[in-house]
Coordinates of C-alpha atoms and ligand atoms in Angstrom, one line a residue:
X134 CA 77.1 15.1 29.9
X135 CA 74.2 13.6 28.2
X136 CA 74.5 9.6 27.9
X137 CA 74.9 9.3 24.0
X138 CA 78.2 11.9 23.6
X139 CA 79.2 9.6 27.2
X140 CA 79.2 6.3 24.5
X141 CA 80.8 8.5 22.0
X142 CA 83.4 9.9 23.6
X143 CA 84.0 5.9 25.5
X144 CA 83.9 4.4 21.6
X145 CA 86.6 7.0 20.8
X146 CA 89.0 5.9 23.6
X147 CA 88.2 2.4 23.0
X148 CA 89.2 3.3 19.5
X149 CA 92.4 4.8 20.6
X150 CA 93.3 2.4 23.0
X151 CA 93.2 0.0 20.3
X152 CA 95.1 1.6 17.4
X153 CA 98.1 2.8 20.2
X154 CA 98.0 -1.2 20.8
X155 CA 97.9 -2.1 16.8
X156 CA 100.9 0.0 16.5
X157 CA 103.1 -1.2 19.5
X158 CA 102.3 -5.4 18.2
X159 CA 103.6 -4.3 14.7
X160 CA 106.4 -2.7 16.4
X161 CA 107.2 -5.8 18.2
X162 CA 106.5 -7.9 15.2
X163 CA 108.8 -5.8 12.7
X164 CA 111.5 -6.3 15.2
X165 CA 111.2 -9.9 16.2
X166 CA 110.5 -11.4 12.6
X167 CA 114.0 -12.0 10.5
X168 CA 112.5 -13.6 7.3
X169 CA 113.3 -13.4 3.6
X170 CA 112.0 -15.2 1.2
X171 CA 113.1 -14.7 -3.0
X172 CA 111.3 -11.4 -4.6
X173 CA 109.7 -13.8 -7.1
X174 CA 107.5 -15.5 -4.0
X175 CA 103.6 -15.7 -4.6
X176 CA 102.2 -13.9 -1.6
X177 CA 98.7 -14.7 -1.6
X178 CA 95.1 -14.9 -0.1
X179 CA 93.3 -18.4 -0.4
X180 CA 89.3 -19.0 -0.8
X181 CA 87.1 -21.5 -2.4
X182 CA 84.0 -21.3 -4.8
X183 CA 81.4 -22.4 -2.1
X184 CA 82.8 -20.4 1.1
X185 CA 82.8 -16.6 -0.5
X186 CA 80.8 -16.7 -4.1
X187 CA 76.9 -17.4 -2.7
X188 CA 74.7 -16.4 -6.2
X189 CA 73.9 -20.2 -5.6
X190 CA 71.3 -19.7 -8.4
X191 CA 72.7 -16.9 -10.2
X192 CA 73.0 -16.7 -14.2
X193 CA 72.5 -19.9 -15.0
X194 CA 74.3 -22.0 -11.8
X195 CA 73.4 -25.7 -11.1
X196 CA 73.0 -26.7 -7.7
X197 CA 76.3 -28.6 -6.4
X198 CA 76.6 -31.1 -3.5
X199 CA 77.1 -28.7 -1.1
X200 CA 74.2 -26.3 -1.9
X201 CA 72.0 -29.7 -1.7
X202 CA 73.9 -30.7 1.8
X203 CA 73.3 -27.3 3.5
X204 CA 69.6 -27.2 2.9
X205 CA 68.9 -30.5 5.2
X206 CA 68.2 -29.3 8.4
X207 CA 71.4 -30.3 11.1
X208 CA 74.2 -30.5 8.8
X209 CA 75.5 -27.2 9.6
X210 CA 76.2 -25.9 13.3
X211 CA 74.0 -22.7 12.6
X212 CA 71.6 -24.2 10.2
X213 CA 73.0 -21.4 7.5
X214 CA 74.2 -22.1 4.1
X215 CA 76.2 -21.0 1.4
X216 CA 73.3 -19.2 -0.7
X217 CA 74.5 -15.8 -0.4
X218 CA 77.8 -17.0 1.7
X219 CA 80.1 -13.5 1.5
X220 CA 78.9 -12.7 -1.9
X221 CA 82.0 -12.6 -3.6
X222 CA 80.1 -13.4 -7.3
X223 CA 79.2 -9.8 -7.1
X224 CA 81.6 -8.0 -5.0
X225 CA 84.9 -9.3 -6.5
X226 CA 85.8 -6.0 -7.4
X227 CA 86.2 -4.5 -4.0
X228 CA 87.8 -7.8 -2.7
X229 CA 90.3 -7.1 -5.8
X230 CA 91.1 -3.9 -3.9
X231 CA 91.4 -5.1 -1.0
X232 CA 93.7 -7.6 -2.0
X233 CA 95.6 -4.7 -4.1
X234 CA 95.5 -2.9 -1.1
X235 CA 97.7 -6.0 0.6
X236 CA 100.4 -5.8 -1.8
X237 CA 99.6 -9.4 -2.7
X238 CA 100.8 -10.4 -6.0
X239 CA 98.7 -14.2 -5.9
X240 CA 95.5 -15.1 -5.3
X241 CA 94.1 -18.6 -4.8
X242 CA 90.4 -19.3 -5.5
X243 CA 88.2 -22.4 -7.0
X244 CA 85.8 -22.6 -9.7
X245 CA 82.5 -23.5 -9.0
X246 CA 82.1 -26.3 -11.4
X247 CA 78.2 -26.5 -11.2
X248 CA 78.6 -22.7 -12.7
X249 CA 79.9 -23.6 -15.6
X250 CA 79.0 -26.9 -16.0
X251 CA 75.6 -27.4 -14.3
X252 CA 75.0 -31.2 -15.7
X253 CA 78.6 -32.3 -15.5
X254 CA 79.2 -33.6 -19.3
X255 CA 75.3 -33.9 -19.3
X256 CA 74.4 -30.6 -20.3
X257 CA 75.5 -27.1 -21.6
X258 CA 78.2 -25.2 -20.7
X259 CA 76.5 -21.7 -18.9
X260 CA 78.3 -19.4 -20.6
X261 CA 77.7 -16.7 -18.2
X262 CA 79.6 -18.8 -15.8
X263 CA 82.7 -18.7 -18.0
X264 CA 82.7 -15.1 -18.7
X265 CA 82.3 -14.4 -14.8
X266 CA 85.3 -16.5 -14.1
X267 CA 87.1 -14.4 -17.2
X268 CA 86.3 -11.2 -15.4
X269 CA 87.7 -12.2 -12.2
X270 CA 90.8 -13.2 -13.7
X271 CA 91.1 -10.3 -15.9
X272 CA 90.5 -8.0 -13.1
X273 CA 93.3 -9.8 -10.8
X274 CA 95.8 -9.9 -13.7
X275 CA 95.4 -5.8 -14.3
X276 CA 96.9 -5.7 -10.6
X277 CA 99.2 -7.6 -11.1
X278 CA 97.8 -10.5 -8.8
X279 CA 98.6 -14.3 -10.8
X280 CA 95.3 -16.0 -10.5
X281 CA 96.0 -19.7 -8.5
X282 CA 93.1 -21.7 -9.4
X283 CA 91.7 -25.1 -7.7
X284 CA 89.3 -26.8 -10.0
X285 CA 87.3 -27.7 -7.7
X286 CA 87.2 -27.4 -3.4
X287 CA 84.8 -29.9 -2.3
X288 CA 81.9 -28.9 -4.8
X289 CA 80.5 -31.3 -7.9
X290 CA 77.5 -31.1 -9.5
X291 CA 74.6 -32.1 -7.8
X292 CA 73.8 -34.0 -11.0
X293 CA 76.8 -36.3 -10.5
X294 CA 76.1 -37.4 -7.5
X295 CA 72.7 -39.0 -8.7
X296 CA 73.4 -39.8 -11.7
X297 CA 76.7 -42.0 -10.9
X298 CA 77.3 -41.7 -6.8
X299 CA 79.8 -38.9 -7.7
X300 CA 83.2 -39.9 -7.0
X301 CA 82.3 -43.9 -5.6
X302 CA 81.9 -44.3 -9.9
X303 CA 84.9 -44.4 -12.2
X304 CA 82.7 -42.2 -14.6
X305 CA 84.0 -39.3 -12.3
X306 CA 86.6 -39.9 -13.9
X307 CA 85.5 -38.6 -17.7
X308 CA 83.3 -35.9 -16.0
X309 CA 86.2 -34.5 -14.0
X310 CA 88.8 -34.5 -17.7
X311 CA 85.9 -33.1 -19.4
X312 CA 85.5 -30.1 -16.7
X313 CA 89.4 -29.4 -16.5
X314 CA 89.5 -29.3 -20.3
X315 CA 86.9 -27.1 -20.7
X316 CA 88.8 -24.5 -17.9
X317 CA 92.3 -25.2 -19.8
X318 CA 90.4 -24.1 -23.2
X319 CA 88.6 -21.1 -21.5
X320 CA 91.0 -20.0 -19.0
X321 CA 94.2 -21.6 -19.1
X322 CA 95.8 -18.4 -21.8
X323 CA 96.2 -16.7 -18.3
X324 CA 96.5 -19.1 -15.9
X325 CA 99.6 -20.2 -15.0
X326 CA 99.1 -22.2 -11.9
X327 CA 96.2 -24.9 -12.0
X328 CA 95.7 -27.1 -8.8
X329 CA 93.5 -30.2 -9.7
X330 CA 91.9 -31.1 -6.0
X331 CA 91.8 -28.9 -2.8
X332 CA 92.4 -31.8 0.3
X333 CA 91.2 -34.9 -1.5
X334 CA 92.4 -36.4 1.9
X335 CA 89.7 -34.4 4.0
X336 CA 87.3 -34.6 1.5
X337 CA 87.0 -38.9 1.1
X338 CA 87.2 -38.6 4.9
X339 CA 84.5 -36.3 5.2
X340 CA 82.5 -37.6 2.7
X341 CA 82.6 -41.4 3.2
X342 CA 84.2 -42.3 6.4
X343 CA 82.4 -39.8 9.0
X344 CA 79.8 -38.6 6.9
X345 CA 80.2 -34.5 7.9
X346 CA 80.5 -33.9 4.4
X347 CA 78.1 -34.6 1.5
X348 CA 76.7 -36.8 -0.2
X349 CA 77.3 -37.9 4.2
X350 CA 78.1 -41.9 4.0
X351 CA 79.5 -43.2 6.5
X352 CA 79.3 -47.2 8.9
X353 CA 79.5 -48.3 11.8
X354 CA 81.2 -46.1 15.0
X355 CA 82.5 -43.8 12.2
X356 CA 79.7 -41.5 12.5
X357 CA 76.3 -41.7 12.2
X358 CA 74.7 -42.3 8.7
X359 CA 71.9 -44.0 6.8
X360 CA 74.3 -45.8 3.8
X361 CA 77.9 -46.1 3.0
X362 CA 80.7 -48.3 4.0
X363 CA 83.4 -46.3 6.1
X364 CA 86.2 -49.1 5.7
X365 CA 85.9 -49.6 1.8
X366 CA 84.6 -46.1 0.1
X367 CA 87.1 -43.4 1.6
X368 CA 89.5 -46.0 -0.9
X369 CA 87.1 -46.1 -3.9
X370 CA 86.5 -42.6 -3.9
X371 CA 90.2 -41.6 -3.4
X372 CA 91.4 -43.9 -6.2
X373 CA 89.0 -42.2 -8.3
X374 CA 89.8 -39.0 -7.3
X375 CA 93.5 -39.8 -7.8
X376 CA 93.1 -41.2 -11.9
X377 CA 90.6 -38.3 -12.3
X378 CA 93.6 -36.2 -11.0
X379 CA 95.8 -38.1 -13.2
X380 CA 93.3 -37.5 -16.6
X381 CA 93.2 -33.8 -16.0
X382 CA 97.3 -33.9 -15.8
X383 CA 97.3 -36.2 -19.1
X384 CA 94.5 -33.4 -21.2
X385 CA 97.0 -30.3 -19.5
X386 CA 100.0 -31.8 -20.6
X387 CA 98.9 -33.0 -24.2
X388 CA 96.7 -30.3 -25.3
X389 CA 97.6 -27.0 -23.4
X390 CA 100.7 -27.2 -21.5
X391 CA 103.7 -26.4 -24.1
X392 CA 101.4 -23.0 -25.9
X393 CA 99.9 -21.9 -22.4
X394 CA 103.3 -22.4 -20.5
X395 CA 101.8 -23.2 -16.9
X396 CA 101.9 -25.7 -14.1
X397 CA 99.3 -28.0 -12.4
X398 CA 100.0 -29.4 -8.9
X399 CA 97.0 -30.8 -6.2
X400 CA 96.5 -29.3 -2.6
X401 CA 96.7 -31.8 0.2
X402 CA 96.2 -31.3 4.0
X403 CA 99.0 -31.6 5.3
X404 CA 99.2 -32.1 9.1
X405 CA 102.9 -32.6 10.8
X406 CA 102.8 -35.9 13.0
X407 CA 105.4 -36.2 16.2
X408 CA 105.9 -39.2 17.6
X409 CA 105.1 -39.6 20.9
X410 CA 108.0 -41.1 22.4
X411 CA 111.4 -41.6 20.8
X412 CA 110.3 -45.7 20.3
X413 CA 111.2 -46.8 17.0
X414 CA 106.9 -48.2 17.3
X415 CA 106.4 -44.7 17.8
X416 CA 108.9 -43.3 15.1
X417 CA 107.6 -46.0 12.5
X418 CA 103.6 -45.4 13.6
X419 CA 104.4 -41.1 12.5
X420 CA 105.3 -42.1 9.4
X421 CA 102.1 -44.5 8.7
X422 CA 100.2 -42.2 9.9
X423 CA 101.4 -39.5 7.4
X424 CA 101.0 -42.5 4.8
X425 CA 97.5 -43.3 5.3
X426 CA 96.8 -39.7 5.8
X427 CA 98.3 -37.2 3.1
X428 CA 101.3 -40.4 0.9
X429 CA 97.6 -41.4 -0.1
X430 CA 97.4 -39.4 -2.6
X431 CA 101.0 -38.5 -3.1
X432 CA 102.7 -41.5 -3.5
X433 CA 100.9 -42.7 -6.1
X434 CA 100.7 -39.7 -8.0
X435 CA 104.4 -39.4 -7.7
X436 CA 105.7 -43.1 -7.2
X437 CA 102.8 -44.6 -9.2
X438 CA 101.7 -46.6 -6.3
X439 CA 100.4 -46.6 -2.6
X440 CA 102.3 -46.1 0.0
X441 CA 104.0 -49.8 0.9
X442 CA 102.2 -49.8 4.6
X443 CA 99.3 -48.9 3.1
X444 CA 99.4 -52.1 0.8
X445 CA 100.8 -54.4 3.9
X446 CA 98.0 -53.3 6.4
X447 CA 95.0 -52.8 4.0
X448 CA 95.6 -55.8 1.5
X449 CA 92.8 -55.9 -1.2
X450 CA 90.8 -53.2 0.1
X451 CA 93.2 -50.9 -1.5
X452 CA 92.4 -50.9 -4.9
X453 CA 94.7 -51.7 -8.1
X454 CA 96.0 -49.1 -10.3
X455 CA 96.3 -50.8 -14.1
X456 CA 98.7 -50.5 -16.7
X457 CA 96.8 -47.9 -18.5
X458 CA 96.2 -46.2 -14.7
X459 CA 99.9 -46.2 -14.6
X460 CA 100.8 -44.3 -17.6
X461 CA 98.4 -42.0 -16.6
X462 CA 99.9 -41.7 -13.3
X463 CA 103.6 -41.5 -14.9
X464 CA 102.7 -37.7 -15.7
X465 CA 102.8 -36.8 -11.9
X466 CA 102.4 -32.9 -11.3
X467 CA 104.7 -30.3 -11.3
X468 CA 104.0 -28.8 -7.8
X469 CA 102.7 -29.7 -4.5
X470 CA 100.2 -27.4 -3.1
X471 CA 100.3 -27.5 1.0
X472 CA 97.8 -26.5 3.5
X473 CA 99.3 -26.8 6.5
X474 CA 97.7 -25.2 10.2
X475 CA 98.7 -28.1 12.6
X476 CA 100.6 -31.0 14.4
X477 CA 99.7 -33.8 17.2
X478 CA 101.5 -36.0 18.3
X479 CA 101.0 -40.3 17.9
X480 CA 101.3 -42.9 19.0
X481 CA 101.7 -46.8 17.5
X482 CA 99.1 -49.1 18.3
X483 CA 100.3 -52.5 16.8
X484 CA 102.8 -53.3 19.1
X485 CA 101.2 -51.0 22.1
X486 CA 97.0 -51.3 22.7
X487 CA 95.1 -48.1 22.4
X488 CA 91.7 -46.7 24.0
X489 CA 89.6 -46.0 20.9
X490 CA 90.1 -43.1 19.7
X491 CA 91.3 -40.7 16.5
X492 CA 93.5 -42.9 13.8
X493 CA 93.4 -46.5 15.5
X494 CA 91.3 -48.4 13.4
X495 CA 92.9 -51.0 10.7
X496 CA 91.6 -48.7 8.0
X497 CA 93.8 -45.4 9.5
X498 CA 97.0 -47.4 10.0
X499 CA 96.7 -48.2 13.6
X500 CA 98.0 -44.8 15.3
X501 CA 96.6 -43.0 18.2
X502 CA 96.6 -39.0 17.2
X503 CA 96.3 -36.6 20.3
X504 CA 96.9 -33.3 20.9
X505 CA 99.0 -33.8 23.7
X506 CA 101.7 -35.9 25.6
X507 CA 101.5 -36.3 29.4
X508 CA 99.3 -33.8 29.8
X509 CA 101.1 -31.4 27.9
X510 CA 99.8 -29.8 24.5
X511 CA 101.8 -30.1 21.7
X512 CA 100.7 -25.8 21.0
X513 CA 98.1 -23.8 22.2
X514 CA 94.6 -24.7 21.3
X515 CA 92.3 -22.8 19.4
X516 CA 88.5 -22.5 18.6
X517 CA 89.1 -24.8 15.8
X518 CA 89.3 -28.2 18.1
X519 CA 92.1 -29.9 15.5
X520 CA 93.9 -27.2 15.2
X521 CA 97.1 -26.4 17.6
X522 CA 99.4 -23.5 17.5
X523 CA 102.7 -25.5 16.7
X524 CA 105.0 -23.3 14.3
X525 CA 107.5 -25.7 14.0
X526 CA 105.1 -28.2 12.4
X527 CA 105.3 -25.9 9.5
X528 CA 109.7 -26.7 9.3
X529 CA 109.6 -30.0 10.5
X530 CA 106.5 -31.0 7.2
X531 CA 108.2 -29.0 4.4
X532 CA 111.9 -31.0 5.3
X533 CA 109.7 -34.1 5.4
X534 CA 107.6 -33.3 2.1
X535 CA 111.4 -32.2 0.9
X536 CA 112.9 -35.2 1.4
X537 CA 110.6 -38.1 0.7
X538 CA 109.8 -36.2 -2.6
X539 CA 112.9 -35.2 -3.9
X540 CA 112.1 -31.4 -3.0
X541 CA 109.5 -31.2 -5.8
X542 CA 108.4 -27.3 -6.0
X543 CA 105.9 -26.6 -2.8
X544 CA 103.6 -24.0 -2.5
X545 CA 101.9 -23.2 1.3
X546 CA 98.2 -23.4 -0.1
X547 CA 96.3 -22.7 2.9
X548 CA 97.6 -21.8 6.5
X549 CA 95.7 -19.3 8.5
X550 CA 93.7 -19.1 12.3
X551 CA 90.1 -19.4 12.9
X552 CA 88.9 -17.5 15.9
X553 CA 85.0 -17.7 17.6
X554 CA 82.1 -15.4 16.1
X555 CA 81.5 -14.8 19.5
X556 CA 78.0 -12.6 19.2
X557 CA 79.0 -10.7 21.9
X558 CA 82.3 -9.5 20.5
X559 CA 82.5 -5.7 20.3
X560 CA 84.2 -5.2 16.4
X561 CA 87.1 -3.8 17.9
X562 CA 87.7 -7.1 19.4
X563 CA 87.2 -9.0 16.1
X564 CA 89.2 -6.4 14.4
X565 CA 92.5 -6.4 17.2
X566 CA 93.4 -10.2 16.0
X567 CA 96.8 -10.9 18.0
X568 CA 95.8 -14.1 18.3
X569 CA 96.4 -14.8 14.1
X570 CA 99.1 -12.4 13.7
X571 CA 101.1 -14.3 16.4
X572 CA 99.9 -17.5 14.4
X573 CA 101.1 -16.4 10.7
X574 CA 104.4 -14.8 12.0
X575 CA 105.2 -18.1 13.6
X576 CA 104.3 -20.2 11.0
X577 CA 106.2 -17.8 8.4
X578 CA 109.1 -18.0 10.2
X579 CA 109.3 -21.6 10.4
X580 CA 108.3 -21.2 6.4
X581 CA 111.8 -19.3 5.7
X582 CA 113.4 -21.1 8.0
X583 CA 112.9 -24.2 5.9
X584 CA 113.1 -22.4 2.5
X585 CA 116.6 -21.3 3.9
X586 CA 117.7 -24.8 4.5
X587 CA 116.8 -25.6 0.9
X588 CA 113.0 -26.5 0.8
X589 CA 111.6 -25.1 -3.0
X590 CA 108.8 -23.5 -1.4
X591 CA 107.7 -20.7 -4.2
X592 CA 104.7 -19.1 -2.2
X593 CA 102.1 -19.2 0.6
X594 CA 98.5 -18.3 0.7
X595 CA 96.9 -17.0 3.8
X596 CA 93.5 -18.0 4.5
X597 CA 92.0 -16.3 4.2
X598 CA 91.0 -13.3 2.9
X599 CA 87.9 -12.5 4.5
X600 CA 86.0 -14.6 6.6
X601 CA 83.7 -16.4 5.2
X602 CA 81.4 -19.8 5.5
X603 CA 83.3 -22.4 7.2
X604 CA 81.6 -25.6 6.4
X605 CA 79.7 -27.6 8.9
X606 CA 80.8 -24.6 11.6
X607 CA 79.0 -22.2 9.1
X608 CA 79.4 -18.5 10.3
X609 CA 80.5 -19.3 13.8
X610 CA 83.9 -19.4 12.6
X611 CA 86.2 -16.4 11.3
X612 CA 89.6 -17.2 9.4
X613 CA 89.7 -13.8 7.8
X614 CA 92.2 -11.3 7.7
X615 CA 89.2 -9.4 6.9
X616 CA 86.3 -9.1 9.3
X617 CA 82.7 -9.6 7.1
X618 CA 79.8 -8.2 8.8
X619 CA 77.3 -11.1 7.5
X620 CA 74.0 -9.0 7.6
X621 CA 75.8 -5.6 5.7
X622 CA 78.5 -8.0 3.8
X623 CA 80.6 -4.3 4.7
X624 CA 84.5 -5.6 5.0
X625 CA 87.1 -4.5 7.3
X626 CA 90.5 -4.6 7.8
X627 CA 91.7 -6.4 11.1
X628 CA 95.1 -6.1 12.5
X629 CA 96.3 -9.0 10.9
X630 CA 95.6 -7.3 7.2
X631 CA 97.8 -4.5 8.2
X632 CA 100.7 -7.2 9.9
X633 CA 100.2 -9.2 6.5
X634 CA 101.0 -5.9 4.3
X635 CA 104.0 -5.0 6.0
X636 CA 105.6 -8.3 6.3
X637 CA 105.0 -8.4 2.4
X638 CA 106.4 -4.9 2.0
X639 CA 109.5 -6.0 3.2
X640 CA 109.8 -8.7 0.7
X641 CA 109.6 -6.2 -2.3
X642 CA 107.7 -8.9 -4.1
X643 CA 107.5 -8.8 -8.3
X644 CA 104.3 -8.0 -9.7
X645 CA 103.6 -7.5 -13.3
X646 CA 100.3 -6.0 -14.6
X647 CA 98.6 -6.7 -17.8
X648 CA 98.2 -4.0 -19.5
X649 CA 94.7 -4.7 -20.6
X650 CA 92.3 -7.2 -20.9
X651 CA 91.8 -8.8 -23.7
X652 CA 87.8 -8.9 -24.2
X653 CA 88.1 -11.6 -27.0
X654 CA 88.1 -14.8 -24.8
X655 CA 87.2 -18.6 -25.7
X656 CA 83.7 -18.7 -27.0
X657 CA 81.0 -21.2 -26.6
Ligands
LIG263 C1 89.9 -26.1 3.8 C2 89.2 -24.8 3.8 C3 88.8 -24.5 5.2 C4 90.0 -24.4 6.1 C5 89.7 -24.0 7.6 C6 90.9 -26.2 4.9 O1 91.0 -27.6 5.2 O2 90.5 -26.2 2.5 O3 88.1 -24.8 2.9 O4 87.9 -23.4 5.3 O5 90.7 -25.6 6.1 O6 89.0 -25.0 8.2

């Protein structure tokens, strides 16, 4: 036998071996997995503007933050970019089919602001940016998939951030009402579901108290920048974040709410904290931990105020919210989007002293996170160094959201497993992903679980889709149910697509399709 039809006829095992072992998982899976969640769930894929679009210059585009960030050598892992990223701008259509092909009936994507606003408020609106974002959402809603839209994940307009310092200046603020209204006006006829902010939490931290994130300020041990002020801005730029949230709520509600008939929620990261011992120290340091981690942003948008330890341990640092704030504020949302993918455990460190380490500092509530307790870790680790396989995390933070917010409607925004783009992975072993079909069955399970002890929970989003750019890791990450070949941008199914299908097939989901598309949209 010559040496080629030798590799040919090994491939072919290989690809036998695999598919015989695809069909035995979802055997075991079908049979293990005792979910149901209502026929009118959103089972969805999540992405973001900067992680699948690329066309970074395309029709009309201004650069954003990010596209600036990514071009200074050392910010990302692999020195790559979003530029081109998985270049969804031009292949939505297929990725539509793929997601048809899912049986999904949601999908959850962002708007690149810089596309259709390229100045901010200081320039035109790029019209070709609007009627892109038109054709995406027409082409979802003719398969029946509701469009779930983030105004903006992570990315402003470069033009913002010199003008004004970006979100350090309350004239954020005005830019960020201006940009919502202008998507309300243009898109909001067929959006139902608007989110305001994807992870405000992770993005002030990125951005001003470690500095991974642009425009990278950051002080002291934090991390290691040239400007910023890691104990002051993360609060400065949150409380802008939080009335610019609170603007884009107020425009919704008074202009476009009642005729459109949709709802407006923001997405926080949302990480389930176990005390580390049953101390009451312990007990009291999980719960100020979740405050000065995800009540941030919560509280105030639903209580009108910061969360009380917050106040105690951070006196005047925290910044006021005003009368006129707090009207504002008194419009709230109407959902809360969650990404959850992981727990740790912590530990108090007023009463006890801590090593240095993750959360101890006066300005992250004085709690020690870890991973694990006596040695032992809370869930398996993954690739992903702050991410642990912990299923019940997923229970334990919707009772908790449940609870302290008087079981406000939730929606699972982001949950999904990253696994290495190890170079010399055969795609077999990219495609055969046991390691995130184990991941979402848990983490679904502990999703109905909660959902039948009376958590509003109305959908969940995988992420995501396809893999994609993953920040400061770049392409050396995969969280797709999707491999991407990055050179061909040719998409494949992994095991994990065909789990994903099935476990929606068994819900028997709704999904309505518009009949047609309606070609007479907003004009500017
Ligand atoms: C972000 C995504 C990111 C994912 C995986 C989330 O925090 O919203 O943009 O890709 O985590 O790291």
């Amino acid at each position: 036998m010559e040496i080629s039809s030798i590799h040919k006829a090994l491939f072919l095992l290989q690809i036998l071996l695999s598919s015989l072992l695809v069909s035995s998982r979802l055997k075991t899976l079908k049979e293990s997995s005792d979910t149901s969640l209502p026929s009118n769930f959103l089972f969805g894929t999540a992405s973001s503007s900067y992680q699948f679009e690329g066309a970074f210059t395309s029709d009309g585009k201004g650069l954003n933050n990010w596209d600036v960030f990514t071009h200074k050598p050392g910010s990302i892992i692999d020195g790559s970019n979003g530029d081109i990223a998985i270049d969804h701008y031009h292949r939505y259509p297929e990725d539509i089919d793929l997601m048809d092909s899912l049986g999904v009936n949601g999908y959850r994507f962002s708007i690149s602001w810089a596309r259709i606003l390229p100045k901010g408020r200081f320039g035109d609106v790029n019209s070709a940016g609007i009627k892109y974002y038109n054709k995406l959402i027409d082409t979802l809603l003719l398969e029946g998939i509701q469009p779930f839209v983030t105004l903006t994940h992570f990315d402003i307009p470069q033009e913002l951030e010199d003008r004004y310092g970006g979100w350090l200046s309350s004239q954020s603020q005005e830019d960020f009402g201006y940009f919502a209204d202008m998507c309300f006006k243009s898109f909001g006829d067929r959006v139902k579901y608007w989110v305001t902010f994807n992870e405000p939490n992770m993005l002030v931290i990125g951005s001003y108290r470690t500095g991974k994130y642009p425009p990278s300020r950051c002080s002291g041990s934090f991390g290691n920048c040239t400007s910023g002020d890691s104990e002051k801005e993360p609060f400065v730029a949150a409380h802008n974040i939080i009335l610019s949230h609170a603007a884009a709520v107020d425009i919704y509600r008074t202009k476009y709410q009642k005729e459109q008939g949709g709802s407006i929620g923001i997405v926080v990261q949302a990480v389930w904290f176990e005390p580390t011992s049953n101390s009451t120290a312990d007990f009291l340091a999980a719960e100020r931990a979740q405050s000065f981690f995800m009540n941030w942003f919560l509280d105030p948008i639903i209580f009108g105020d910061y969360p009380v330890e917050m106040k105690k341990i951070l006196g005047p640092t925290l910044p006021e919210f005003s009368s006129t704030d707090l009207k504002k504020l008194k419009n709230g949302l109407d959902f809360i989007g969650i990404n959850h993918y992981t727990s740790f455990y912590i530990k108090d460190c007023v009463f006890s002293v801590c090593e240095p380490g993750p959360g101890v500092t006066m300005t992250e509530g004085f709690t020690l996170r870890t991973p694990q307790k006596d040695g032992v870790p809370i869930g398996e680790s993954t690739v992903m160094d702050w991410i642990h396989v912990y299923p019940q995390g997923m229970e334990k933070m919707l009772t908790y959201l449940k609870e302290r917010y008087n079981n406000i409607a939730m929606f699972i925004t982001e949950n999904g497993y990253g696994s290495e783009n190890n170079p010399n992975s055969t795609i077999e072993e990219f495609l055969y992903d046991v390691k995130r079909v184990d991941y979402m069955a848990g983490y679904l399970d502990a999703l109905s679980t909660a959902v039948r002890k009376g958590a509003d929970v109305r959908g969940y989003f995988a992420w995501s889709l396809l893999d994609n750019f993953e920040w400061n890791f770049g392409y050396t990450i995969r969280f797709g149910l999707h491999h991407v070949d990055f050179g061909t941008m040719k998409r494949t199914p992994k095991l994990s697509a065909t789990w994903y299908k099935q476990f929606i097939a068994k819900h028997k989901i709704v999904k309505s399709k518009m009949q047609e598309s309606n070609e007479e949209h907003f004009q500017y």
